[in-house]
Amino acid sequence: MYAIVDIAGQQYKVKQAQKLKVHRLEAEEGKHVELAKVLLVSDGKTITVGTPLVDGFRIAAKVLNHGKGDKVLVFKKKRRKGYQKLNGHRQYLTELWIEAILGKGEKFDASKSSAPRAVAKAEPAAKVKKVAAPKAAVAEKKAPAKKAAPKKAAATKAAPAKKAAPKKDNKK
């Protein structure tokens, strides 16, 4: 079973248990939303097309997280004029988990959600200052000193740098 749904001005083909990235929605992470602009519904046997919407059908979805998309670079140039302009843009996105396609009179029970768990953002651990051990304890832990390696013989005199050849006059 699949449906075509209008989300934030764009049309998406959705089916149950699917992740979908759409333009940013005003909903909190972890909350359930219902999308009512269903344009087409197919159950495998029949296809119901709305005029413009299919009456009674809704999409139940859970907001997994908010984020940004990949950077899109926009480069403008006018040849022989010395004009160049480079702009970058990252679209704000919302990741949805499609829970179910609901028909007329059906309700979705949020307690039976099949959505994956939201990944908790790891916070950096607080830095812990190390306390210096007493000097007596440190002296006991030192390893025995190793003998120094024998030094190599000093290199012979370096060759003098070559001088540049004198310039030739091409006057005739």
PDB file of N, CA and C in Angstrom, residues 1 28 44 69 85 115:
ATOM      1  N   MET A   1       0.845  -1.180   0.000  1.00  0.00           N
ATOM      2  CA  MET A   1       0.000   0.000   0.000  1.00  0.00           C
ATOM      3  C   MET A   1       0.890   1.242   0.000  1.00  0.00           C
ATOM      4  N   GLU A  28       7.945  19.328  17.044  1.00  0.00           N
ATOM      5  CA  GLU A  28       9.060  18.952  17.903  1.00  0.00           C
ATOM      6  C   GLU A  28       9.532  17.544  17.577  1.00  0.00           C
ATOM      7  N   GLY A  44      -2.896  -1.800  -3.738  1.00  0.00           N
ATOM      8  CA  GLY A  44      -2.415  -2.946  -4.507  1.00  0.00           C
ATOM      9  C   GLY A  44      -3.432  -3.425  -5.525  1.00  0.00           C
ATOM     10  N   GLY A  69      20.489  19.816   5.061  1.00  0.00           N
ATOM     11  CA  GLY A  69      20.869  19.006   3.912  1.00  0.00           C
ATOM     12  C   GLY A  69      22.290  19.317   3.476  1.00  0.00           C
ATOM     13  N   LYS A  85      30.615  35.395  -8.561  1.00  0.00           N
ATOM     14  CA  LYS A  85      29.893  35.386  -7.294  1.00  0.00           C
ATOM     15  C   LYS A  85      29.637  33.941  -6.905  1.00  0.00           C
ATOM     16  N   ALA A 115       8.654   3.319  14.980  1.00  0.00           N
ATOM     17  CA  ALA A 115       9.753   4.222  14.604  1.00  0.00           C
ATOM     18  C   ALA A 115      11.034   3.848  15.335  1.00  0.00           C
TER      19      ALA A 115
END
